[in-house]
C-alpha positions as CSV (number, residue, x, y, z in Angstrom):
1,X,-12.8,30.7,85.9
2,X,-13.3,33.9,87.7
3,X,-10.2,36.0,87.7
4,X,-8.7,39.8,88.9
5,X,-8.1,42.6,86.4
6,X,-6.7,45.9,87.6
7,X,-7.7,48.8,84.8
8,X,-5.3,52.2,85.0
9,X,-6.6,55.7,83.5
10,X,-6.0,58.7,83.9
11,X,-8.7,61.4,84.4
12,X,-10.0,62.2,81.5
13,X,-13.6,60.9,80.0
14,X,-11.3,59.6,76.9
15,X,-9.8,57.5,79.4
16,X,-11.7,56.5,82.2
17,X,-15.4,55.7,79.3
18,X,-13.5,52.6,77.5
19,X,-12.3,51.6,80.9
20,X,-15.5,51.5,82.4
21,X,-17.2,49.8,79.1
22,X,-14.3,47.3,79.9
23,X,-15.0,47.1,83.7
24,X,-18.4,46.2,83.2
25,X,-18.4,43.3,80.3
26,X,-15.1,41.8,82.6
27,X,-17.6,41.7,85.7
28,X,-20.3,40.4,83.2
29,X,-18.0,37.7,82.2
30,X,-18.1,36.9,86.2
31,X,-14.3,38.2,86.7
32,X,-13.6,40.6,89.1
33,X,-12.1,44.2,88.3
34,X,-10.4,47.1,90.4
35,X,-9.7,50.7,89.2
36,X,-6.4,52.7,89.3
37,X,-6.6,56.5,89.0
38,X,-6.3,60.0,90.5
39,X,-9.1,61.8,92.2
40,X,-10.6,62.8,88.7
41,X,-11.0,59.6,87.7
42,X,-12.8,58.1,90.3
43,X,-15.4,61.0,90.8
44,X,-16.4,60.3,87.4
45,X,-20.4,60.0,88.4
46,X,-21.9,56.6,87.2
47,X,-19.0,55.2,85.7
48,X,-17.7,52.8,88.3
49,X,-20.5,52.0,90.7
50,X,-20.0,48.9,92.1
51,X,-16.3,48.7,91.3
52,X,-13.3,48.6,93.6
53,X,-11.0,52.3,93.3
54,X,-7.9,53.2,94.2
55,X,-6.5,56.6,93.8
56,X,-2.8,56.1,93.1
57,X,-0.1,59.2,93.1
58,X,1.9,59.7,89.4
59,X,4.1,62.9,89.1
60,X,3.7,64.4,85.4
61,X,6.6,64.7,83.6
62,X,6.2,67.9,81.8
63,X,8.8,69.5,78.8
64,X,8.6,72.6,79.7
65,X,8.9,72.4,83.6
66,X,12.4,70.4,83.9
67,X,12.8,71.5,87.6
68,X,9.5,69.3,88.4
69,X,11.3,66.0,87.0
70,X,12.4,65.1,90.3
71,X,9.4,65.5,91.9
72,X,7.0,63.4,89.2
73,X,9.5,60.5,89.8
74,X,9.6,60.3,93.3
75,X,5.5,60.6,93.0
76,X,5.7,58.1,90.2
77,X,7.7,55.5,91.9
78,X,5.6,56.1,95.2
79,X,2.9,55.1,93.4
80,X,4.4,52.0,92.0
81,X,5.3,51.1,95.4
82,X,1.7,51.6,96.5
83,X,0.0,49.4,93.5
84,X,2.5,46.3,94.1
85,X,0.8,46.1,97.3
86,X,-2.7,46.2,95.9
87,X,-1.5,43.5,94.1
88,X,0.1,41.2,96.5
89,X,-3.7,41.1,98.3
90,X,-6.0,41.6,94.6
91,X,-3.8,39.1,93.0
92,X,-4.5,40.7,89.4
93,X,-4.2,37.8,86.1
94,X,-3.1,41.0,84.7
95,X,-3.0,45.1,84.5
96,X,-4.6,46.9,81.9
97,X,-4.0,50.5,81.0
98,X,-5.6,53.7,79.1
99,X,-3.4,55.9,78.8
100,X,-2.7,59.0,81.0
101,X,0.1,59.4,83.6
102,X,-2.3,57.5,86.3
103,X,-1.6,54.7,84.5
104,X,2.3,54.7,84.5
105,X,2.7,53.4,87.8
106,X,0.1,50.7,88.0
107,X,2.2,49.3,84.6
108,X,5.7,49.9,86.4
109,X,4.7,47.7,89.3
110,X,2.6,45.2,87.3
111,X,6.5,45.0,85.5
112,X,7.8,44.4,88.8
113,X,6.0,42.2,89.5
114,X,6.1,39.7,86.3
115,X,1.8,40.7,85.7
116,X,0.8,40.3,82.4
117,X,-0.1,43.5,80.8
118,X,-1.6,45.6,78.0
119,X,-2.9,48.9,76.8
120,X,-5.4,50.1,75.1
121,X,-5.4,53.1,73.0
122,X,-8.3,55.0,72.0
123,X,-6.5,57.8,69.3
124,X,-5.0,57.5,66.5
125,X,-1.9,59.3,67.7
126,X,0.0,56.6,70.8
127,X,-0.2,58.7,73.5
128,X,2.5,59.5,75.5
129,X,2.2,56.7,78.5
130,X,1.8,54.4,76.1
131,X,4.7,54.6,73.8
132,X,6.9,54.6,77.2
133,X,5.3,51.3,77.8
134,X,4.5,49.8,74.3
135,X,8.3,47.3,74.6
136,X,7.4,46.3,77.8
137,X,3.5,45.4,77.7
138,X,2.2,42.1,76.1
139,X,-0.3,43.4,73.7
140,X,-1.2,46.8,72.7
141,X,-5.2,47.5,71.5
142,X,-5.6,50.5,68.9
143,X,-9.0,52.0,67.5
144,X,-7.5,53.2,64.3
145,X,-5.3,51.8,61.8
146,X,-3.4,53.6,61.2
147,X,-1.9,54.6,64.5
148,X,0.8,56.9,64.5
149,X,4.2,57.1,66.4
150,X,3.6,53.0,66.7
151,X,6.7,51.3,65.5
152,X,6.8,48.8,63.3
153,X,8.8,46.1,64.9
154,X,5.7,46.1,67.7
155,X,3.2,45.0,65.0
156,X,3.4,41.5,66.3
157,X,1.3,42.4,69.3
158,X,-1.1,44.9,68.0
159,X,-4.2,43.9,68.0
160,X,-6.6,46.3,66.3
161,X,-10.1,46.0,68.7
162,X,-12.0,49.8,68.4
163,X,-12.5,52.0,71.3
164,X,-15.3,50.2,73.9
165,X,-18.4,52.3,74.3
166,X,-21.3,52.2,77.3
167,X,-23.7,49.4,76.8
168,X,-26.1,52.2,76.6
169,X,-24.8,53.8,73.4
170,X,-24.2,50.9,72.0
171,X,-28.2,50.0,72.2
172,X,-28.6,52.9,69.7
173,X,-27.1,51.2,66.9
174,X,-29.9,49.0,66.4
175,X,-32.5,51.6,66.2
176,X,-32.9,53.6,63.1
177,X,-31.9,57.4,62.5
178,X,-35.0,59.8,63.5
179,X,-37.3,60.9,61.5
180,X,-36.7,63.7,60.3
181,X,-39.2,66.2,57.6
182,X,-38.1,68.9,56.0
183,X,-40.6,71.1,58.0
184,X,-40.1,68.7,61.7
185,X,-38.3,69.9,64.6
186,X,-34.3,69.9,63.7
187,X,-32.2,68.3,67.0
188,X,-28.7,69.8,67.6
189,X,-26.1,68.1,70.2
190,X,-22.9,70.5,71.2
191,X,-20.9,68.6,73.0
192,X,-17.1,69.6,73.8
193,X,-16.7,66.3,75.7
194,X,-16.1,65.4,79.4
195,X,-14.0,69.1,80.1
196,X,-16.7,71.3,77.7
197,X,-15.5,73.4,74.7
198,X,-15.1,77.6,75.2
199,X,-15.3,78.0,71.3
200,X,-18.8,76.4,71.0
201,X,-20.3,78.2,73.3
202,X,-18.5,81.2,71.6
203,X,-19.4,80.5,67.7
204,X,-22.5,78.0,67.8
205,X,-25.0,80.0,69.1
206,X,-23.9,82.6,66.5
207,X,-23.8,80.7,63.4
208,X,-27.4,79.0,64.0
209,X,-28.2,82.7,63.9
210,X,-27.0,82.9,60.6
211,X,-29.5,79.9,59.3
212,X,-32.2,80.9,56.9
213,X,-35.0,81.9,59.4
214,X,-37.3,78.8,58.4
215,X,-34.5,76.3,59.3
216,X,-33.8,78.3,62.6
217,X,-37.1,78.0,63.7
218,X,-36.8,74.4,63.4
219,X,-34.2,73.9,66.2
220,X,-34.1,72.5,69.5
221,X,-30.1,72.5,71.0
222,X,-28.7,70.2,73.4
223,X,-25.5,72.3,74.5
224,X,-22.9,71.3,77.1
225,X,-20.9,74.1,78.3
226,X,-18.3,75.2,80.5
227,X,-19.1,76.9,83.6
228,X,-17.3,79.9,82.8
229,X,-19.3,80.1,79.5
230,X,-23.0,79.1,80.5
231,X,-24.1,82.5,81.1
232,X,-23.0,84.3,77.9
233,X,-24.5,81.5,75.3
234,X,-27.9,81.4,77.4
235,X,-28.3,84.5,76.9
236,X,-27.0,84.3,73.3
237,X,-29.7,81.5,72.0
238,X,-32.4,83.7,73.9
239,X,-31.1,86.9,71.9
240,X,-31.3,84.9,68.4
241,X,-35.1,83.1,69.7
242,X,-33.4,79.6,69.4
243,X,-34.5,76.6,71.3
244,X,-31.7,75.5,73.8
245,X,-31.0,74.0,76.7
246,X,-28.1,74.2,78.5
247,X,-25.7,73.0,81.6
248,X,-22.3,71.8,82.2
249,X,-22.7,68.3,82.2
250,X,-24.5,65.9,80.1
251,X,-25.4,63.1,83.1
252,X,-27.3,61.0,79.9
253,X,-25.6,61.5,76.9
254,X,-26.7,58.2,75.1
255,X,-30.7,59.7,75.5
256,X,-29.2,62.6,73.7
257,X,-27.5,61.0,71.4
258,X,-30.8,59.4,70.3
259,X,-32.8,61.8,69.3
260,X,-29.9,63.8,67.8
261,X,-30.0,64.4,64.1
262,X,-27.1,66.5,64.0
263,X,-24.1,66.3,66.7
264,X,-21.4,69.5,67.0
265,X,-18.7,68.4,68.7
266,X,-14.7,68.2,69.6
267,X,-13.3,64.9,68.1
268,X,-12.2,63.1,71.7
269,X,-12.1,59.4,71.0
270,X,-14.8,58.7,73.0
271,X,-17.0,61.1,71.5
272,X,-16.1,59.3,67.7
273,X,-16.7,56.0,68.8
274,X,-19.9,57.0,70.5
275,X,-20.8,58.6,67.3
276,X,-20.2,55.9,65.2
277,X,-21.3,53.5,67.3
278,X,-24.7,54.7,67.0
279,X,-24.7,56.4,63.7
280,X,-24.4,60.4,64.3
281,X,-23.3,62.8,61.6
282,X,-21.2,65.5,63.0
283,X,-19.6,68.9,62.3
284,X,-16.1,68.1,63.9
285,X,-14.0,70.7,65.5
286,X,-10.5,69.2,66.8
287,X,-8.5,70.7,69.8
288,X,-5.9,72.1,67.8
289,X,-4.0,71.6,71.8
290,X,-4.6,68.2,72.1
291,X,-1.1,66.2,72.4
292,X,0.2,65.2,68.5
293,X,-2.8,66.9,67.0
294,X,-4.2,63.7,67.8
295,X,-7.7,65.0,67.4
296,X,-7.4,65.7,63.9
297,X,-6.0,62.5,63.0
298,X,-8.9,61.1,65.1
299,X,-11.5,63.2,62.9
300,X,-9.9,61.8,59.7
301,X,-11.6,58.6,59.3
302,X,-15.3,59.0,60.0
303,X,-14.2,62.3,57.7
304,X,-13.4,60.4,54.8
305,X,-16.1,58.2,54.3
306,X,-18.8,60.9,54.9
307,X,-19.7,60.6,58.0
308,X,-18.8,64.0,59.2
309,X,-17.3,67.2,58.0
310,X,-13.7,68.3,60.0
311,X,-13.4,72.3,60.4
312,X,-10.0,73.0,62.2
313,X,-10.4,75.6,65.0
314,X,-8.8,78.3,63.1
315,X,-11.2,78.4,60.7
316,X,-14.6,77.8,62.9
317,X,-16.6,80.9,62.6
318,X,-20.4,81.4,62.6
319,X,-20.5,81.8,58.8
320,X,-18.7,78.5,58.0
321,X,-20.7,76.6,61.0
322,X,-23.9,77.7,59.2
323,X,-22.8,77.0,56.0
324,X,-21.9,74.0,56.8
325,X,-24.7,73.3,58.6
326,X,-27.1,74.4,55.7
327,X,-25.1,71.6,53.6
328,X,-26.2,68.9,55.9
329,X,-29.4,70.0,57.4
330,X,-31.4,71.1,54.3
331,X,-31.4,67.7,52.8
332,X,-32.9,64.9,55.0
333,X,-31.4,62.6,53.0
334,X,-28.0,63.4,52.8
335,X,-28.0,63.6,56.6
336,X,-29.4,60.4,56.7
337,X,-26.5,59.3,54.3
338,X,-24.2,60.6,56.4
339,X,-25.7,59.1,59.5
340,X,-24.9,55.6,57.9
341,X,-21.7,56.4,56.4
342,X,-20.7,57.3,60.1
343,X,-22.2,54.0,61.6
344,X,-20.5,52.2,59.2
345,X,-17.1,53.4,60.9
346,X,-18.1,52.1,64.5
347,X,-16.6,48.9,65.4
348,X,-20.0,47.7,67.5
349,X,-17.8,44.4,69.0
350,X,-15.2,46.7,70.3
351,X,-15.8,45.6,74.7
352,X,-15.8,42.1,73.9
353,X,-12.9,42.0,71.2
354,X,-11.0,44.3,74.1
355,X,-12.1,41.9,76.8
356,X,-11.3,38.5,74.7
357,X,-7.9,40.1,74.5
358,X,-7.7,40.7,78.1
359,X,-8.7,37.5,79.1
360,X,-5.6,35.8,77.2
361,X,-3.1,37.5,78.6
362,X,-2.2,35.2,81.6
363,X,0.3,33.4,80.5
364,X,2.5,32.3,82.8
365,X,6.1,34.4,82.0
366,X,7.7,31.0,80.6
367,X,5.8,31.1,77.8
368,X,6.4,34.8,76.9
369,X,8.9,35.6,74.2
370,X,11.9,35.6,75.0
371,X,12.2,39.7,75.1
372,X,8.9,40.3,77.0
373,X,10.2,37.6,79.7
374,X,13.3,39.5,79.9
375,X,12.2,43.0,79.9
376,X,9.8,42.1,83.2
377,X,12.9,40.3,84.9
378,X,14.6,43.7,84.7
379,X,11.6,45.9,86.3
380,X,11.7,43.0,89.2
C-alpha cells in the first residue's frame, strides 16, 4: 500500500545524504516522501529531484548565546505550527528525522499530532536533536554500536541499521579495488566533506611534497577545497609539480571514489559509510570542533580493524601525512588489505534495513506502549 513519509534534516551533507538514500528507496517501494529543512538543505544540488520540499523555520538553541533562547523558541514553535499543517493535507504514516535543529519542529508537531515517529542517527555520538527527542520517538536507528550519550533504558527501541548511502556508491562495492603497480599512476581523493576542510588544503599539498620523488611522480589528486583556500593549494601542487585537480565541490563523488586508491578525508558520517561502503582506505583527520568529538568516535571503528589510520588535527603535519602515506602507498598490498578491511565495516543493506524500519512504524497509538502513547497525548 502506498503511503506518506515526511523526512526532517538539517543542512548539513551528514544529514540531508542518508535522507535522500531514504527518500529514494521509500519512493522506489512506490510510497510517497516530502522533505523538511532550511534553505541549505533543500539547495543541496541532485539530492532531492523529484521530491516534495518544505523549508520550515527552527531557532538554534545555542549555550553560549542565552539572550537568543527566546527567539529559537518562538522560531521553533512557528515552525511546529507550520508542519502540523503540512500534515493535516500530506497525511504522513509517520515523520522521520536526521538530526539537526530543522528537524526539531517537524518531530514536535508529528508529537502533536499522535504521527508515528523515528530518527536516525548517523554518528556514533547522539546528536543533540536527537537525544531531546530519543523518549518521545518510537524507534531510534544508529550506525555504530556503540553509540554514546544513548541511555540504556531506550535499548528496547534501538535498532542498529548503518548509515544509508547513494545508490551510486553503493554500486562500487561490487567492483573490485583498482589496480594498482608499484610503478602505475597513484590516485589521491581529499575530501573535507559537504563544507570543505581549510587544513587539507593547508598541509596536503605539502606533505605529498615530502614523498620520495618516485612515489610523487606517481600522483594524480582529486582535492575539494574551500573557496577561501582554492587559490593557495593550486598554486601549491603546481610549485611541488604534482598532478591535481581542484574546485570546491565534488558534483560526482561516487566516480571519484572509484578510481580512488587512497581517500584523505575528515571523518563525517557520510563520508565513513561511503568509504566503507565501497571499500576505501583512508588517512582520517577528525574535526576536533565537531559536537562531542563525535568525529573521532566516528573514525574509531573502520580504525581498528585496518581500514584506515586516524591522525587528530593537532598532530596533522606534512611530515606525518607523508609518513603515513609512505606506510600505505608503497605496498600495493597492504593498501589493498586495508581497502577490504574497510569494506568489511560497511553495512551494504543499510537503505532497506532503515526503510523496513520506517515502514513499521504505523501503528495506530493504541497499540503503542503504554509510555510512548502517553508521552504523544501530552504534546497534543
Amino acid at each position: 500500500m502506498s503511503k506518506h513519509y515526511v523526512l526532517a534534516a538539517g543542512g548539513t551533507g551528514g544529514h540531508m545524504v542518508p535522507a535522500a538514500a531514504l527518500a529514494t528507496e521509500l519512493t522506489r517501494r512506490g510510497h510517497r516522501v516530502a522533505l523538511v529543512s532550511d534553505a541549505r538543505g533543500v539547495r543541496f544540488p541532485g539530492l532531492f529531484d523529484g521530491i516534495q520540499t518544505h523549508v520550515l523555520p527552527a531557532g538554534r538553541f545555542q549555550a553560549k548565546r542565552p539572550l537568543g533562547w527566546a527567539r529559537a523558541a518562538r522560531e521553533m514553535w512557528r515552525g511546529r505550527a507550520m508542519a502540523r499543517e503540512l500534515y493535516r493535507t500530506f497525511k504522513p504514516a509517520a515523520v522521520v528525522g536526521f538530526g539537526g535543529y530543522p528537524a526539531f519542529p517537524a518531530l514536535l508537531a508529528a508529537f502533536a499530532d499522535g504521527i508515528p515517529t523515528a530518527v536516525h542517527e548517523q554518528n556514533a555520538v547522539l546528536g543533540r536533536v536527537n537525544r531531546l527527542v530519543a523518549t518521545q520517538v518510537d524507534a531510534i536507528a544508529t550506525s555504530y554500536e556503540p553509540t554514546q550519550r544513548l541511555a540504556a533504558k531506550l535499548a528496547p527501541k534501538v535498532h542498529r541499521v548503518g548509515n544509508p548511502v547513494r545508490e551510486a556508491v553503493l554500486a562500487l562495492r561490487t567492483k573490485p579495488y583498482p589496480l594498482l603497480e608499484e610503478d602505475g599512476i597513484f590516485r589521491v581523493l581529499v575530501t573535507g566533506g559537504s563544507q570543505g576542510a581549510s587544513v587539507l588544503s593547508q598541509v596536503v599539498p605539502d606533505g605529498l611534497a615530502m614523498l620520495p620523488i618516485g612515489f610523487r611522480r606517481r600522483l594524480q589528486v582529486t582535492h575539494q577545497a574551500r573557496i577561501e583556500d582554492i587559490d593557495a593549494a593550486r598554486a601549491k601542487y603546481a610549485e611541488h609539480q604534482i598532478a591535481a585537480d581542484l574546485s570546491t565541490y565534488i558534483a560526482d563523488l561516487p566516480a571519484e571514489l572509484a578510481w580512488a586508491h587512497l581517500v584523505i578525508a575528515r571523518a563525517g558520517a557520510s563520508t565513513l559509510a561511503e568509504l566503507t561502503a565501497a571499500g576505501r582506505p583512508a588517512i582520517l583527520v577528525p574535526l576536533p570542533s565537531a559536537t562531542d568529538d563525535h568525529q573521532t568516535f566516528n573514525a574509531r571503528e573502520m580504525t581498528e580493524a585496518g581500514g584506515a589510520r586516524t591522525i587528530p588535527q593537532a598532530q596533522f603535519t606534512a611530515v606525518e601525512l607523508a609518513k603515513q602515506m609512505q606506510k600505505l602507498g608503497l605496498d600495493p598490498a597492504a593498501l589493498e588489505n586495508a581497502a577490504g578491511r574497510a569494506k568489511a565495516c560497511g553495512r551494504p543493506n543499510a537503505v532497506s534495513d532503515l526503510a523496513d524500519l520506517v515502514e513499521s512504524l504505523d501503528a495506530p497509538v493504541a497499540r503503542l506502549p503504554v509510555g510512548v502513547a502517553k508521552t504523544r497525548e501530552a504534546f497534543a
